[in-house]
CSV table of C-alpha atoms (C1' of nucleotides) in Angstrom, one decimal:
chain,number,residue,atom,x,y,z
A,1,MET,CA,11.5,16.9,38.9
A,2,ALA,CA,7.8,16.2,39.0
A,3,ARG,CA,7.2,16.9,42.6
A,4,SER,CA,3.6,17.5,42.1
A,5,LYS,CA,1.3,15.7,44.4
A,6,THR,CA,-2.2,17.1,44.3
A,7,ALA,CA,-3.7,15.6,47.4
A,8,ALA,CA,-5.1,19.0,48.3
A,9,THR,CA,-7.7,18.6,45.5
A,10,LYS,CA,-10.8,16.6,46.3
A,11,PRO,CA,-13.1,15.3,43.6
A,12,GLY,CA,-15.5,17.9,42.5
A,13,GLU,CA,-13.6,20.7,44.0
A,14,LYS,CA,-12.2,23.4,41.8
A,15,SER,CA,-8.5,22.7,41.1
A,16,GLU,CA,-5.8,25.0,39.7
A,17,GLU,CA,-3.5,22.0,39.2
A,18,THR,CA,-1.0,22.4,36.4
A,19,VAL,CA,-1.3,19.0,34.7
A,20,ARG,CA,-3.1,16.1,36.2
A,21,PRO,CA,-1.0,13.0,36.2
A,22,ARG,CA,-3.5,11.0,34.1
A,23,SER,CA,-3.3,13.6,31.2
A,24,SER,CA,0.5,13.8,31.3
A,25,ILE,CA,0.7,10.0,31.1
A,26,LEU,CA,-1.7,10.0,28.2
A,27,ASN,CA,0.2,12.7,26.4
A,28,ALA,CA,3.6,11.0,26.8
A,29,THR,CA,2.0,7.7,25.7
A,30,VAL,CA,0.6,9.2,22.5
A,31,ARG,CA,4.0,10.5,21.6
A,32,LEU,CA,5.7,7.2,22.3
A,33,PHE,CA,3.1,5.0,20.7
A,34,GLY,CA,3.2,7.3,17.7
A,35,GLN,CA,7.0,7.2,17.4
A,36,GLN,CA,7.8,3.7,18.5
A,37,GLY,CA,4.5,1.9,18.1
A,38,TYR,CA,2.5,0.1,20.8
A,39,THR,CA,4.6,-3.0,20.9
A,40,GLY,CA,7.8,-1.0,20.7
A,41,THR,CA,7.0,1.0,23.8
A,42,SER,CA,7.5,-0.3,27.3
A,43,MET,CA,5.7,0.9,30.4
A,44,ARG,CA,9.2,1.8,31.6
A,45,ASP,CA,9.5,4.1,28.6
A,46,ILE,CA,6.3,5.8,29.5
A,47,ALA,CA,7.3,6.1,33.2
A,48,LYS,CA,10.6,7.6,32.3
A,49,ALA,CA,8.9,10.2,30.0
A,50,VAL,CA,6.5,11.1,32.7
A,51,GLY,CA,9.2,11.2,35.3
A,52,VAL,CA,7.9,8.5,37.6
A,53,LEU,CA,8.8,4.9,38.5
A,54,PRO,CA,7.2,2.2,36.3
A,55,GLY,CA,5.0,0.8,39.1
A,56,SER,CA,3.6,4.2,39.9
A,57,LEU,CA,1.8,4.4,36.6
A,58,TYR,CA,-0.7,1.8,37.8
A,59,ALA,CA,-2.1,4.3,40.3
A,60,HIS,CA,-3.5,6.2,37.4
A,61,ILE,CA,-4.1,3.6,34.6
A,62,ASP,CA,-5.3,0.1,34.4
A,63,SER,CA,-3.0,-1.5,31.9
A,64,LYS,CA,-1.0,-0.8,28.8
A,65,GLU,CA,-3.8,-1.9,26.6
A,66,THR,CA,-6.3,0.3,28.3
A,67,LEU,CA,-4.0,3.1,27.5
A,68,LEU,CA,-4.0,2.2,23.8
A,69,LEU,CA,-7.8,1.8,23.9
A,70,GLU,CA,-8.4,5.2,25.3
A,71,ILE,CA,-6.0,6.9,22.9
A,72,VAL,CA,-7.3,5.1,19.8
A,73,ASP,CA,-10.9,5.6,20.7
A,74,GLN,CA,-10.6,9.3,21.5
A,75,GLY,CA,-8.5,9.7,18.4
A,76,ILE,CA,-11.0,8.2,16.1
A,77,ASN,CA,-13.8,10.2,17.7
A,78,GLY,CA,-11.9,13.4,16.8
A,79,PHE,CA,-12.0,12.5,13.1
A,80,LEU,CA,-15.6,11.3,13.3
A,81,SER,CA,-16.9,14.4,15.0
A,82,ALA,CA,-15.0,16.6,12.6
A,83,VAL,CA,-16.2,15.0,9.4
A,84,GLU,CA,-19.6,13.4,10.0
A,85,PRO,CA,-21.5,16.7,10.5
A,86,ILE,CA,-20.3,17.7,7.0
A,87,VAL,CA,-21.9,14.8,5.2
A,88,ASP,CA,-25.4,16.1,5.2
A,89,LEU,CA,-24.8,19.8,4.9
A,90,PRO,CA,-26.9,21.5,2.2
A,91,LEU,CA,-23.9,22.1,0.0
A,92,SER,CA,-22.7,20.7,-3.3
A,93,ALA,CA,-20.9,17.3,-3.0
A,94,ASP,CA,-17.6,18.8,-4.1
A,95,GLU,CA,-17.8,21.5,-1.5
A,96,ARG,CA,-18.7,19.0,1.2
A,97,LEU,CA,-15.8,16.7,0.1
A,98,ARG,CA,-13.5,19.7,0.2
A,99,ARG,CA,-14.6,20.6,3.7
A,100,ALA,CA,-14.2,17.0,4.9
A,101,ILE,CA,-10.7,16.8,3.5
A,102,ARG,CA,-9.9,20.1,5.1
A,103,ALA,CA,-11.4,18.9,8.5
A,104,HIS,CA,-9.3,15.7,8.3
A,105,VAL,CA,-6.1,17.6,7.7
A,106,GLU,CA,-6.9,20.0,10.5
A,107,VAL,CA,-7.5,17.1,12.9
A,108,VAL,CA,-4.2,15.6,11.8
A,109,ALA,CA,-2.4,18.9,12.3
A,110,GLU,CA,-3.9,19.3,15.8
A,111,ASN,CA,-2.0,16.2,17.0
A,112,PRO,CA,-0.1,14.3,14.3
A,113,GLU,CA,1.2,11.7,16.7
A,114,LEU,CA,-2.3,10.9,17.9
A,115,SER,CA,-3.2,10.4,14.3
A,116,LEU,CA,-0.3,8.1,13.7
A,117,VAL,CA,-1.6,6.0,16.6
A,118,VAL,CA,-5.1,6.0,15.3
A,119,PHE,CA,-4.1,4.8,11.8
A,120,HIS,CA,-1.5,2.3,12.7
A,121,GLN,CA,-1.8,1.0,16.3
A,122,TRP,CA,-5.4,0.0,16.5
A,123,ARG,CA,-4.4,-3.5,15.3
A,124,PHE,CA,-2.9,-4.2,18.7
A,125,LEU,CA,-6.2,-3.9,20.6
A,126,GLY,CA,-7.6,-7.0,22.1
A,127,GLU,CA,-10.7,-8.6,20.7
A,128,PRO,CA,-13.7,-6.8,22.1
A,129,ASN,CA,-12.1,-3.4,21.5
A,130,LEU,CA,-10.5,-4.3,18.2
A,131,ALA,CA,-13.9,-5.0,16.6
A,132,ALA,CA,-15.3,-1.7,17.9
A,133,ALA,CA,-12.3,0.2,16.5
A,134,ILE,CA,-12.7,-1.4,13.1
A,135,GLU,CA,-16.4,-0.5,13.1
A,136,LYS,CA,-15.5,3.2,13.9
A,137,ARG,CA,-13.0,3.2,11.1
A,138,ARG,CA,-15.7,1.9,8.8
A,139,ARG,CA,-18.0,4.6,9.9
A,140,TYR,CA,-15.4,7.1,8.9
A,141,GLU,CA,-15.0,5.6,5.5
A,142,ARG,CA,-18.7,5.6,5.1
A,143,ALA,CA,-18.8,9.4,5.5
A,144,PHE,CA,-16.6,9.8,2.5
A,145,VAL,CA,-18.5,7.1,0.5
A,146,ARG,CA,-21.8,9.0,1.1
A,147,ILE,CA,-20.4,12.3,0.0
A,148,PHE,CA,-19.0,10.6,-3.1
A,149,GLU,CA,-22.2,8.9,-3.9
A,150,SER,CA,-24.3,12.0,-3.5
A,151,GLY,CA,-21.9,13.7,-6.0
A,152,VAL,CA,-22.5,11.0,-8.5
A,153,GLU,CA,-26.2,11.2,-8.0
A,154,ALA,CA,-26.1,14.9,-8.6
A,155,GLY,CA,-24.3,14.4,-11.8
A,156,LEU,CA,-21.3,16.1,-10.4
A,157,PHE,CA,-18.9,13.2,-10.0
A,158,GLU,CA,-17.8,10.8,-12.7
A,159,PRO,CA,-20.1,7.8,-12.5
A,160,THR,CA,-17.8,5.4,-14.4
A,161,LEU,CA,-15.2,5.7,-11.6
A,162,ASN,CA,-15.0,2.6,-9.4
A,163,LYS,CA,-16.6,3.9,-6.3
A,164,ARG,CA,-14.7,1.8,-3.8
A,165,ILE,CA,-11.4,2.5,-5.4
A,166,ALA,CA,-12.0,6.2,-5.7
A,167,VAL,CA,-12.9,6.4,-2.0
A,168,LEU,CA,-9.9,4.2,-1.0
A,169,THR,CA,-7.7,6.5,-3.0
A,170,ILE,CA,-9.0,9.6,-1.2
A,171,LEU,CA,-8.7,7.9,2.2
A,172,GLY,CA,-5.3,6.6,1.4
A,173,ALA,CA,-4.1,10.1,0.6
A,174,LEU,CA,-5.7,11.4,3.8
A,175,ASN,CA,-4.5,8.6,6.1
A,176,TRP,CA,-1.0,9.2,4.9
A,177,THR,CA,-1.0,12.8,5.8
A,178,PRO,CA,0.2,12.3,9.4
A,179,GLU,CA,3.3,10.7,7.9
A,180,TRP,CA,4.4,13.9,6.2
A,181,TYR,CA,2.7,16.7,8.0
A,182,SER,CA,5.0,19.1,9.8
A,183,PRO,CA,4.0,22.1,11.9
A,184,GLU,CA,7.1,23.8,10.5
A,185,GLY,CA,5.6,24.3,7.1
A,186,SER,CA,4.4,27.8,6.1
A,187,ALA,CA,0.9,26.6,4.9
A,188,THR,CA,-1.8,26.4,7.5
A,189,PRO,CA,-3.6,23.0,8.0
A,190,SER,CA,-6.6,24.5,6.2
A,191,GLN,CA,-4.5,25.6,3.3
A,192,LEU,CA,-2.9,22.2,3.1
A,193,GLY,CA,-6.3,20.6,3.1
A,194,ASP,CA,-7.3,22.7,0.2
A,195,MET,CA,-4.3,21.7,-1.7
A,196,VAL,CA,-5.0,18.1,-1.1
A,197,ALA,CA,-8.6,18.7,-2.1
A,198,ASP,CA,-7.4,20.5,-5.3
A,199,SER,CA,-5.4,17.4,-6.3
A,200,LEU,CA,-8.0,14.9,-5.5
A,201,LEU,CA,-11.1,16.7,-6.8
A,202,SER,CA,-9.9,18.0,-10.1
A,203,GLY,CA,-7.0,15.6,-10.8
A,204,LEU,CA,-3.7,16.6,-12.4
A,205,PHE,CA,-4.6,17.6,-15.9
A,206,VAL,CA,-4.7,21.3,-16.8
A,207,ARG,CA,-8.0,22.9,-16.5
A,208,ARG,CA,-9.2,24.4,-19.7
B,1,MET,CA,27.8,-13.6,5.1
B,2,ALA,CA,25.8,-16.5,6.5
B,3,ARG,CA,27.7,-19.2,4.5
B,4,SER,CA,26.0,-21.9,6.5
B,5,LYS,CA,24.4,-24.4,4.2
B,6,THR,CA,23.1,-27.9,4.5
B,7,ALA,CA,26.4,-29.8,4.6
B,8,ALA,CA,25.4,-32.1,1.7
B,9,THR,CA,25.1,-29.3,-0.8
B,10,LYS,CA,28.3,-27.7,-2.0
B,11,PRO,CA,28.3,-24.3,-3.6
B,12,GLY,CA,27.6,-24.5,-7.3
B,13,GLU,CA,26.3,-28.0,-7.0
B,14,LYS,CA,22.8,-28.8,-8.1
B,15,SER,CA,20.4,-29.3,-5.2
B,16,GLU,CA,17.0,-30.6,-5.3
B,17,GLU,CA,16.2,-29.2,-1.9
B,18,THR,CA,12.5,-28.3,-1.4
B,19,VAL,CA,12.8,-24.9,0.3
B,20,ARG,CA,16.1,-23.7,1.7
B,21,PRO,CA,15.8,-22.9,5.3
B,22,ARG,CA,16.9,-19.3,4.8
B,23,SER,CA,14.1,-18.6,2.4
B,24,SER,CA,11.5,-20.2,4.6
B,25,ILE,CA,12.7,-18.1,7.5
B,26,LEU,CA,12.5,-14.9,5.4
B,27,ASN,CA,9.0,-15.8,4.1
B,28,ALA,CA,7.7,-16.5,7.6
B,29,THR,CA,9.3,-13.3,8.9
B,30,VAL,CA,7.7,-11.1,6.2
B,31,ARG,CA,4.3,-12.4,7.1
B,32,LEU,CA,4.9,-11.9,10.9
B,33,PHE,CA,6.5,-8.5,10.6
B,34,GLY,CA,3.7,-7.5,8.3
B,35,GLN,CA,0.9,-8.6,10.6
B,36,GLN,CA,2.4,-8.0,14.0
B,37,GLY,CA,5.1,-5.5,13.3
B,38,TYR,CA,8.8,-5.8,13.9
B,39,THR,CA,8.7,-5.0,17.7
B,40,GLY,CA,5.6,-7.2,18.0
B,41,THR,CA,7.3,-10.2,16.6
B,42,SER,CA,9.6,-12.4,18.7
B,43,MET,CA,12.3,-14.7,17.4
B,44,ARG,CA,10.2,-17.4,19.1
B,45,ASP,CA,7.2,-16.4,16.9
B,46,ILE,CA,9.4,-16.8,13.8
B,47,ALA,CA,10.9,-20.1,15.0
B,48,LYS,CA,7.5,-21.5,15.6
B,49,ALA,CA,6.2,-20.4,12.2
B,50,VAL,CA,9.2,-22.1,10.6
B,51,GLY,CA,8.9,-25.2,12.7
B,52,VAL,CA,12.2,-25.0,14.5
B,53,LEU,CA,13.5,-24.1,17.9
B,54,PRO,CA,14.4,-20.5,18.6
B,55,GLY,CA,18.1,-21.0,18.9
B,56,SER,CA,18.3,-22.8,15.6
B,57,LEU,CA,17.4,-19.7,13.6
B,58,TYR,CA,20.8,-18.3,14.3
B,59,ALA,CA,22.4,-21.0,12.2
B,60,HIS,CA,20.9,-19.2,9.2
B,61,ILE,CA,20.6,-15.6,10.1
B,62,ASP,CA,22.6,-13.1,12.0
B,63,SER,CA,20.1,-11.2,14.1
B,64,LYS,CA,16.5,-10.0,14.2
B,65,GLU,CA,17.5,-6.6,12.8
B,66,THR,CA,19.5,-8.1,9.9
B,67,LEU,CA,16.3,-9.9,9.0
B,68,LEU,CA,14.4,-6.6,9.0
B,69,LEU,CA,17.2,-5.0,6.9
B,70,GLU,CA,17.1,-7.7,4.3
B,71,ILE,CA,13.4,-7.6,4.0
B,72,VAL,CA,13.0,-3.8,3.8
B,73,ASP,CA,15.9,-3.5,1.4
B,74,GLN,CA,14.7,-6.2,-1.0
B,75,GLY,CA,11.2,-4.8,-0.7
B,76,ILE,CA,12.1,-1.2,-1.6
B,77,ASN,CA,14.2,-2.5,-4.4
B,78,GLY,CA,11.2,-4.2,-5.8
B,79,PHE,CA,9.3,-0.9,-6.0
B,80,LEU,CA,12.3,1.0,-7.4
B,81,SER,CA,13.1,-1.4,-10.1
B,82,ALA,CA,9.4,-1.5,-11.2
B,83,VAL,CA,8.9,2.3,-11.3
B,84,GLU,CA,12.2,3.9,-12.1
B,85,PRO,CA,12.5,2.6,-15.6
B,86,ILE,CA,9.2,4.2,-16.4
B,87,VAL,CA,10.3,7.7,-15.6
B,88,ASP,CA,12.2,8.4,-18.8
B,89,LEU,CA,10.2,6.4,-21.2
B,90,PRO,CA,9.3,8.3,-24.4
B,91,LEU,CA,5.6,8.6,-23.5
B,92,SER,CA,3.3,11.3,-22.3
B,93,ALA,CA,3.6,12.2,-18.6
B,94,ASP,CA,0.1,11.0,-17.9
B,95,GLU,CA,0.8,7.7,-19.6
B,96,ARG,CA,4.0,7.3,-17.6
B,97,LEU,CA,2.2,8.2,-14.4
B,98,ARG,CA,-0.5,5.6,-15.2
B,99,ARG,CA,2.2,3.0,-15.8
B,100,ALA,CA,4.0,3.9,-12.6
B,101,ILE,CA,0.8,3.6,-10.6
B,102,ARG,CA,0.0,0.3,-12.2
B,103,ALA,CA,3.5,-1.0,-11.5
B,104,HIS,CA,3.2,0.1,-7.9
B,105,VAL,CA,-0.1,-1.8,-7.4
B,106,GLU,CA,1.3,-4.8,-9.2
B,107,VAL,CA,4.3,-4.9,-6.8
B,108,VAL,CA,2.0,-4.5,-3.8
B,109,ALA,CA,-0.2,-7.3,-5.1
B,110,GLU,CA,2.8,-9.6,-5.6
B,111,ASN,CA,3.4,-9.6,-1.9
B,112,PRO,CA,1.1,-7.3,0.2
B,113,GLU,CA,2.7,-8.3,3.5
B,114,LEU,CA,6.2,-7.4,2.2
B,115,SER,CA,4.8,-4.1,1.2
B,116,LEU,CA,3.4,-3.5,4.6
B,117,VAL,CA,6.8,-4.1,6.1
B,118,VAL,CA,8.4,-1.8,3.6
B,119,PHE,CA,6.0,1.1,4.3
B,120,HIS,CA,5.7,0.7,8.1
B,121,GLN,CA,8.6,-1.2,9.6
B,122,TRP,CA,11.7,0.6,8.2
B,123,ARG,CA,11.6,3.0,11.2
B,124,PHE,CA,13.0,0.2,13.4
B,125,LEU,CA,16.2,-0.1,11.5
B,126,GLY,CA,19.3,0.9,13.3
B,127,GLU,CA,21.2,4.0,12.3
B,128,PRO,CA,23.5,3.1,9.4
B,129,ASN,CA,20.7,1.2,7.7
B,130,LEU,CA,17.9,3.6,8.7
B,131,ALA,CA,19.5,6.4,6.7
B,132,ALA,CA,20.0,4.2,3.7
B,133,ALA,CA,16.3,3.1,3.8
B,134,ILE,CA,15.1,6.7,4.0
B,135,GLU,CA,17.3,7.6,1.1
B,136,LYS,CA,15.8,4.8,-1.0
B,137,ARG,CA,12.3,5.9,-0.1
B,138,ARG,CA,13.2,9.4,-1.2
B,139,ARG,CA,14.5,8.0,-4.5
B,140,TYR,CA,11.1,6.4,-5.0
B,141,GLU,CA,9.3,9.7,-4.3
B,142,ARG,CA,11.6,11.4,-6.7
B,143,ALA,CA,10.5,9.1,-9.5
B,144,PHE,CA,7.0,10.4,-9.1
B,145,VAL,CA,8.1,14.0,-8.7
B,146,ARG,CA,10.0,13.8,-12.0
B,147,ILE,CA,7.0,12.4,-13.9
B,148,PHE,CA,4.8,15.1,-12.4
B,149,GLU,CA,7.2,17.9,-13.3
B,150,SER,CA,7.6,16.7,-16.8
B,151,GLY,CA,3.9,16.7,-17.2
B,152,VAL,CA,3.7,20.3,-16.0
B,153,GLU,CA,6.5,21.3,-18.3
B,154,ALA,CA,4.7,19.7,-21.2
B,155,GLY,CA,1.6,21.8,-20.4
B,156,LEU,CA,-0.3,18.6,-19.6
B,157,PHE,CA,-0.6,18.9,-15.8
B,158,GLU,CA,-2.0,21.8,-13.9
B,159,PRO,CA,0.9,24.1,-12.9
B,160,THR,CA,-1.0,25.9,-10.1
B,161,LEU,CA,-1.1,22.7,-8.1
B,162,ASN,CA,1.3,22.6,-5.2
B,163,LYS,CA,3.8,20.1,-6.6
B,164,ARG,CA,4.9,18.7,-3.2
B,165,ILE,CA,1.3,18.2,-2.0
B,166,ALA,CA,0.2,16.7,-5.3
B,167,VAL,CA,2.9,14.1,-5.2
B,168,LEU,CA,2.4,13.3,-1.5
B,169,THR,CA,-1.3,12.8,-2.3
B,170,ILE,CA,-0.5,10.3,-5.0
B,171,LEU,CA,2.1,8.6,-2.9
B,172,GLY,CA,-0.3,8.5,0.1
B,173,ALA,CA,-2.9,6.8,-2.0
B,174,LEU,CA,-0.3,4.3,-3.3
B,175,ASN,CA,1.3,3.6,0.0
B,176,TRP,CA,-2.0,2.9,1.5
B,177,THR,CA,-2.9,0.2,-1.1
B,178,PRO,CA,-1.3,-2.7,0.8
B,179,GLU,CA,-3.7,-1.8,3.6
B,180,TRP,CA,-6.8,-2.7,1.6
B,181,TYR,CA,-5.5,-4.9,-1.3
B,182,SER,CA,-7.0,-8.3,-1.2
B,183,PRO,CA,-6.1,-11.1,-3.7
B,184,GLU,CA,-9.7,-12.2,-3.4
B,185,GLY,CA,-11.1,-9.3,-5.5
B,186,SER,CA,-12.2,-9.9,-9.0
B,187,ALA,CA,-10.1,-7.1,-10.5
B,188,THR,CA,-6.5,-7.9,-11.5
B,189,PRO,CA,-3.7,-5.8,-10.0
B,190,SER,CA,-3.3,-4.1,-13.3
B,191,GLN,CA,-7.0,-3.2,-13.5
B,192,LEU,CA,-6.9,-1.9,-9.9
B,193,GLY,CA,-3.9,0.2,-10.8
B,194,ASP,CA,-5.8,1.7,-13.7
B,195,MET,CA,-8.7,2.5,-11.4
B,196,VAL,CA,-6.5,4.3,-9.0
B,197,ALA,CA,-4.8,6.1,-11.9
B,198,ASP,CA,-8.3,7.1,-13.2
B,199,SER,CA,-9.1,8.7,-9.9
B,200,LEU,CA,-5.9,10.5,-9.4
B,201,LEU,CA,-5.2,11.7,-12.9
B,202,SER,CA,-8.6,13.0,-13.9
B,203,GLY,CA,-10.1,13.7,-10.5
B,204,LEU,CA,-13.7,13.1,-9.5
B,205,PHE,CA,-15.6,15.6,-11.6
B,206,VAL,CA,-17.6,14.4,-14.6
B,207,ARG,CA,-15.7,14.5,-17.8
B,208,ARG,CA,-17.5,16.6,-20.4
C,1,DC,C1',3.9,7.8,44.0
C,2,DC,C1',7.9,4.6,46.0
C,3,DT,C1',10.1,0.1,47.5
C,4,DA,C1',10.6,-4.2,46.3
C,5,DC,C1',9.6,-7.8,43.7
C,6,DC,C1',7.0,-11.5,40.7
C,7,DG,C1',7.0,-15.0,36.8
C,8,DA,C1',7.2,-14.7,31.9
C,9,DT,C1',9.5,-13.6,27.9
C,10,DC,C1',13.1,-11.3,25.3
C,11,DG,C1',17.3,-11.7,21.7
C,12,DG,C1',21.0,-14.4,21.5
C,13,DT,C1',25.0,-18.0,22.4
C,14,DA,C1',28.1,-22.3,23.5
C,15,DG,C1',28.7,-26.6,22.3
C,16,DG,C1',27.5,-30.3,20.3
D,1,DC,C1',19.2,-28.1,14.0
D,2,DC,C1',18.9,-29.4,19.2
D,3,DT,C1',20.0,-29.0,24.3
D,4,DA,C1',20.6,-26.0,27.7
D,5,DC,C1',21.1,-21.8,29.2
D,6,DC,C1',22.5,-16.4,29.7
D,7,DG,C1',21.4,-11.6,31.5
D,8,DA,C1',18.1,-8.2,30.4
D,9,DT,C1',13.7,-6.6,30.1
D,10,DC,C1',8.8,-7.2,30.0
D,11,DG,C1',3.8,-6.0,32.2
D,12,DG,C1',2.2,-5.8,36.4
D,13,DT,C1',1.4,-6.2,41.8
D,14,DA,C1',1.5,-5.9,47.2
D,15,DG,C1',2.0,-2.9,50.7
D,16,DG,C1',3.0,1.0,52.2
DNA sequence: CCTACCGATCGGTAGG
DNA sequence: CCTACCGATCGGTAGG
């Protein structure tokens, strides 16, 4: 099995290693946390998936919760760095919202299991990190709020809509995408994002 | 099963019991499963919440998974029985969709924690019951598909929308509601449902 | 990364 | 519903 000790590689030195153990632990953990949840995954599950004995994991990671923290934090950052730059682009609000939705679906498609962890497992973080994760999630919501608000100000979006509910509706639809996204589908992530944007922006009624 | 009752009360006999132990176990379990998840909740957590020693729970329930099964099944049934009767009502598709959305939000508001369990914890059911739960979830989705399709057939809903994505968008927004619903808000569940329906049916653009 | 192991906690049961 | 307890599994560690 995994007979790959990379003692030959010193820090800073160029390495042609296949996969460094830390990354393969993180990858396996993302998959397991996504499928079974944080509390439903044991360190032994992770060790088995990596092909190592349970105790050996601790040569590369600090604790189960540190693993969760790294995954959730890196995961949220992926969404933030994809969507936040769109907020202030010199484009109409509907076009910016469409691009934000598309970006969101693309990030989900890049790693659906990571997205599942991001949306569902952050609750299990301990208290200093929990607050930080919640704050980052709020930042993400705010990006959509700002686009929506600028659309209302521009006279483009319906001002009588309840702003909070409208944004929560959009975010709900988006946060649910990792639940149904499948790489098997024929549509590209970008096309899927456009379809979601079509539904959300123009609603269901026939365009006349 | 579980014919274990307090010995003083015979079946059929009137009982002035305050809360029967079975119900208080189920109530506590819904709350804990909703907050900590199925795998994150121990039988000892439940026992403590009920005010009883861990072993005593088994006088009233069969197993942890049976508890989950009952909760998920009863929970899904609540959504199905609220929404399915609306599908074939002699009303326009948009009015039926609005009522279905309102009904969904009302069911969520009735017991947000139960809704969280229904939407997130069904994965942990074992195999005969898992398939049954998935089938019931599909039935729920089909109710919305049918309303949407009848709206397209009636020339009311936009036929160029991707049907599957449009319905998944709606369901995503709805399935996310227990994540943000708070009984503290000033709007009633029915009003909240209307706001969600406003966003989803007509989209964001100004009505002219 | 393995061997060997720790104390704590898990779901659940026998017998009252 | 309690007492008393079961074997299994948990996250994690010491020392190589």
